[in-house]
Coordinates of N, CA and C in Angstrom, one line a residue:
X934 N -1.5 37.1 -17.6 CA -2.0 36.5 -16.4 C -1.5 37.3 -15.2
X935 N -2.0 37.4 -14.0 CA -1.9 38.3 -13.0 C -0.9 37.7 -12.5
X936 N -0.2 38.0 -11.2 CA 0.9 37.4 -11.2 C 0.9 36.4 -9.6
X937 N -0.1 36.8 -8.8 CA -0.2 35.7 -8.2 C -0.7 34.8 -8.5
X938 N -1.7 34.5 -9.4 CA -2.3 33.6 -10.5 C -0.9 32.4 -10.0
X939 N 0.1 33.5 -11.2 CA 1.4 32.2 -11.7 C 1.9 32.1 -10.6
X940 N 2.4 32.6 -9.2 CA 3.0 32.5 -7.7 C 1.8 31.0 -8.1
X941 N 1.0 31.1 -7.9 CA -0.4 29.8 -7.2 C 0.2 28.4 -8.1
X942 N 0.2 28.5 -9.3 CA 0.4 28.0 -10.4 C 1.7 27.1 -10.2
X943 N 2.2 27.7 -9.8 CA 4.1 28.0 -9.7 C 4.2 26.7 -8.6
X944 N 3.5 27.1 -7.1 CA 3.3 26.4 -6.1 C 2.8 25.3 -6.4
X945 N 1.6 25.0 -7.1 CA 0.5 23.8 -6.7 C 1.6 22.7 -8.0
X946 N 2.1 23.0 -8.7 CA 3.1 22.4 -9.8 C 4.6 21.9 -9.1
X947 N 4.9 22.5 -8.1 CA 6.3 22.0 -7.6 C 5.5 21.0 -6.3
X948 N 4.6 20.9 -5.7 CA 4.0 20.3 -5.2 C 3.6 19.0 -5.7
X949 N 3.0 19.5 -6.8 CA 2.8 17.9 -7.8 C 3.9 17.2 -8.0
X950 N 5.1 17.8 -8.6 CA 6.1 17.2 -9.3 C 6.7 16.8 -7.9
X951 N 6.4 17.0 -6.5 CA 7.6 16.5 -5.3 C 6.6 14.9 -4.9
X952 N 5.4 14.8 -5.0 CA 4.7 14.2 -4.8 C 5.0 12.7 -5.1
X953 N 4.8 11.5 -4.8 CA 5.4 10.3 -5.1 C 4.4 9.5 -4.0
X954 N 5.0 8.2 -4.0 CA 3.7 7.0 -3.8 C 4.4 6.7 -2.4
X955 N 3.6 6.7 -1.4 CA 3.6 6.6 0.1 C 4.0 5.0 0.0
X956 N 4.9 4.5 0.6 CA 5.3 3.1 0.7 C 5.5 2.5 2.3
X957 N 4.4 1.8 2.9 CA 5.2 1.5 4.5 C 5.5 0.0 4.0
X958 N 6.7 -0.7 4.5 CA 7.0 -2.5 4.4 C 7.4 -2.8 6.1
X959 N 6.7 -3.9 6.1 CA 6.9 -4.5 7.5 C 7.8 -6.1 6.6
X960 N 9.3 -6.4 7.2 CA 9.8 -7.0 6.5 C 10.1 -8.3 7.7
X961 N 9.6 -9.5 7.7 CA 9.6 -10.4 8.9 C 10.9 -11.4 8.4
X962 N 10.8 -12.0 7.4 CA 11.7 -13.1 7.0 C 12.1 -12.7 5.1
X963 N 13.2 -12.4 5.0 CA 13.7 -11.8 3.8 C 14.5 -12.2 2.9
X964 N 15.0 -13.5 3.9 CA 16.4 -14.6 2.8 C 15.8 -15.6 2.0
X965 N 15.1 -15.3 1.2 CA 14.4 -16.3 0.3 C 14.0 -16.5 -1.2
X966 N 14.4 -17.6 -1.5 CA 13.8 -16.8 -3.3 C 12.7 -17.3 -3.8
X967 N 12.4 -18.0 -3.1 CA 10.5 -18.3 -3.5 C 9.9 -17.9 -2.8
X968 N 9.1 -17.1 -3.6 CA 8.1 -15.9 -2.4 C 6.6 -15.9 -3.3
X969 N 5.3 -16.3 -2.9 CA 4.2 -16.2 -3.6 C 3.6 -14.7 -3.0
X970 N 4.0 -14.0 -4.0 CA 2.9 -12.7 -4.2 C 1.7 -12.0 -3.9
X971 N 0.9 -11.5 -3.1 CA -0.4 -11.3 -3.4 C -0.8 -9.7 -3.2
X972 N -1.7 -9.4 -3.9 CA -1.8 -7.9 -3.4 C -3.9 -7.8 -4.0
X973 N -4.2 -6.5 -2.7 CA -5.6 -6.5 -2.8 C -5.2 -4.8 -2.5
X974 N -6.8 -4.3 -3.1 CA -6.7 -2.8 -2.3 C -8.1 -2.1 -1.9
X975 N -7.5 -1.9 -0.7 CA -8.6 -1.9 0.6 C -9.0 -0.6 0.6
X976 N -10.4 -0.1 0.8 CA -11.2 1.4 1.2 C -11.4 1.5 2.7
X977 N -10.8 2.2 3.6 CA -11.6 3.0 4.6 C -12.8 4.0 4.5
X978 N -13.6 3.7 5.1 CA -14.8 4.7 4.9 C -14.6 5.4 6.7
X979 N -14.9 6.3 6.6 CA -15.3 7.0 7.6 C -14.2 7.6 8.9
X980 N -13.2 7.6 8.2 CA -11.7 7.9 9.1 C -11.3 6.7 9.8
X981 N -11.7 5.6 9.1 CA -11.6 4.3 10.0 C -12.6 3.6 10.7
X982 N -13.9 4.7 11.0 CA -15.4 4.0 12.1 C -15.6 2.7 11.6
X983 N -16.0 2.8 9.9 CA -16.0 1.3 9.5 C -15.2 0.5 9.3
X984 N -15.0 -0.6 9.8 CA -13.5 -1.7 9.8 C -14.2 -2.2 8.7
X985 N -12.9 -2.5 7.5 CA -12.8 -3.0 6.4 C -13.0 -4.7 6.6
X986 N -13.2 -4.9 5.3 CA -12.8 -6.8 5.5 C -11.8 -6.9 5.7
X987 N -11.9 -8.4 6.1 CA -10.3 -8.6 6.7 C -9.8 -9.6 5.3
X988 N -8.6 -9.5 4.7 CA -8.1 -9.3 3.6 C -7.4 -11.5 3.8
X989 N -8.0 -12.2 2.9 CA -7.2 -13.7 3.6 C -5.8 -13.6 3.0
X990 N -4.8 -14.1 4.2 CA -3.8 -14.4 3.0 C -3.4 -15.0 2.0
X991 N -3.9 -16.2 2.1 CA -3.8 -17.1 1.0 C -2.4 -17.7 1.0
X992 N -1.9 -18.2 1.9 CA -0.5 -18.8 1.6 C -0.6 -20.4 2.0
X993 N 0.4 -20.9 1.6 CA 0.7 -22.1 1.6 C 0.7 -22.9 3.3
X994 N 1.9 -22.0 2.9 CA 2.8 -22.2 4.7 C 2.4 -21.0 5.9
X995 N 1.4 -21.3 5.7 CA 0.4 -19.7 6.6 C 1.6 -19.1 7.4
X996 N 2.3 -18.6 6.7 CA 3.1 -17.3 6.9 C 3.3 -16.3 6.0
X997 N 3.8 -15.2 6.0 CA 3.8 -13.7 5.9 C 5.5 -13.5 5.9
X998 N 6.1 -13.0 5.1 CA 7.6 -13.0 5.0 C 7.4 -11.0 5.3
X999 N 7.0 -10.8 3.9 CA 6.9 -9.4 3.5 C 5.5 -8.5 3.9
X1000 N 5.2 -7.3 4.2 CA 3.8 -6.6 3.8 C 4.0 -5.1 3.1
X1001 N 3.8 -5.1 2.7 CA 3.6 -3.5 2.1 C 2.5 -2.6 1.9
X1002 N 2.3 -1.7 2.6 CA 1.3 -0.6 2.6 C 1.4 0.6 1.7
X1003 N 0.4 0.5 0.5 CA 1.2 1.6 -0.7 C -0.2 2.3 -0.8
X1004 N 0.1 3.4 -1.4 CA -0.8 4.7 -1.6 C -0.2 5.3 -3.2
X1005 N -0.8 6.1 -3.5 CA -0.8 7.0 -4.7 C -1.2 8.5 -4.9
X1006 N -0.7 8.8 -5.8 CA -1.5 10.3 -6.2 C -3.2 10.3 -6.0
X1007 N -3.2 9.5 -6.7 CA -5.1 9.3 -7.2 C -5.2 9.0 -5.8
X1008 N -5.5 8.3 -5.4 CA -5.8 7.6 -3.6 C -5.2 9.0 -2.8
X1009 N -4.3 9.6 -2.3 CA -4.1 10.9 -2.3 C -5.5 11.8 -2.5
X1010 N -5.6 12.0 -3.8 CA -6.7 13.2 -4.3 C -7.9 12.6 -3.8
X1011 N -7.9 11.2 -3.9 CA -9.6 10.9 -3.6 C -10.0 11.0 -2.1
X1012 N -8.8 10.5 -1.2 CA -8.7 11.1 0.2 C -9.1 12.8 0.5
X1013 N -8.2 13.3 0.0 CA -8.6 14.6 0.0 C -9.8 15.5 -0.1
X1014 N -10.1 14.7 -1.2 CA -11.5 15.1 -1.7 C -12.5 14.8 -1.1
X1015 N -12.8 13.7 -0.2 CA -14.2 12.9 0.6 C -13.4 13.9 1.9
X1016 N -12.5 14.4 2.3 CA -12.0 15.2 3.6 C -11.5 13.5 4.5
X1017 N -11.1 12.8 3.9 CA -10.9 11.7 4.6 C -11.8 10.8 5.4
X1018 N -12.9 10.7 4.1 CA -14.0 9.8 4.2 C -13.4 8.4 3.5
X1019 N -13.1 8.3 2.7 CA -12.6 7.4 1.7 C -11.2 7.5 1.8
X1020 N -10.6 6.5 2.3 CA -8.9 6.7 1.9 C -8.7 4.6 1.4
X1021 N -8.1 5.0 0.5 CA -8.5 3.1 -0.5 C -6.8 3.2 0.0
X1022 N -6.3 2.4 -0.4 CA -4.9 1.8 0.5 C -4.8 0.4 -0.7
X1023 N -3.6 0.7 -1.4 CA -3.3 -1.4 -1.7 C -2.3 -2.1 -1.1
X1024 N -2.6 -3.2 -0.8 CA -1.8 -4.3 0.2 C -0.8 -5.1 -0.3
X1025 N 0.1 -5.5 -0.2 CA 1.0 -6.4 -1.0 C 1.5 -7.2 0.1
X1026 N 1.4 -8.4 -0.2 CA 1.8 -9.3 0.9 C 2.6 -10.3 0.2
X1027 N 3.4 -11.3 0.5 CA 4.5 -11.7 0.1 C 4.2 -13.2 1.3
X1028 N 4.3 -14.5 1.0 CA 4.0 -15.6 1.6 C 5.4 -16.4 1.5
X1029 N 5.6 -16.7 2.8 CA 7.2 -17.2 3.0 C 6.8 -18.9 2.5
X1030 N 7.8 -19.7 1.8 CA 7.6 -20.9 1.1 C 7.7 -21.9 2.3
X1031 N 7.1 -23.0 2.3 CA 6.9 -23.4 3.6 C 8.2 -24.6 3.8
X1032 N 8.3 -24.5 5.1 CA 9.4 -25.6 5.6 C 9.2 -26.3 5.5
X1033 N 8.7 -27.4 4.8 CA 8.9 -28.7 4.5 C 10.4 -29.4 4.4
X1034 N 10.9 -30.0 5.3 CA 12.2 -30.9 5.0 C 12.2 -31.9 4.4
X1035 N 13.4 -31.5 3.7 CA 13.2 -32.9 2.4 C 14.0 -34.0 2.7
X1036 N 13.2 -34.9 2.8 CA 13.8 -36.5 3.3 C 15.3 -37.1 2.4
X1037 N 16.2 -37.7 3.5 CA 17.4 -37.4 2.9 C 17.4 -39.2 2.7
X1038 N 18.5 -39.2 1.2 CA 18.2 -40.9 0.9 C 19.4 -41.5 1.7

């Protein structure tokens, strides 16, 4: 093989292997141990022109403890690929257990 071939080869391989999953968390209320789960994953079209649906939470105690904004390789490449027409995103939300006080006998 030629040898910038493998220089190219060399590069686009230590690139892959540094590569890992983009994680943002917005963390509101975090001392808790019942926490209901939820995660959806969302497409931007158009650099953003088109606004997505708006994603329901689904919680109990209509609150939001945790959020997480995660990405990937694949979501990555598919971005890349459309030149940042398409960038999909998954959401992970986390619902704080609701205050209810429990009546004392």
């Amino acid at each position: 093989m030629p040898r910038p071939f493998l220089i190219i080869l060399l590069l686009v391989g230590t690139t892959f292997s540094f590569t890992g999953c983009v994680n943002t968390r917005l963390v509101a209320f975090y001392s808790t141990d019942n926490i209901q789960s939820n995660q959806a994953t969302r497409v931007s079209y158009l650099w953003g022109i088109v606004q997505p649906q708006d994603i329901p939470a689904q919680c109990e105690s209509k609150t939001i403890c945790k959020v997480n904004a995660k990405t990937n390789l694949g979501y990555i490449l598919v971005s890349a690929v459309t030149l940042g027409i398409v960038v999909p995103q998954k959401i992970v939300w986390d619902c704080c257990p609701s205050s209810e006080t429990e009546e004392k006998l």
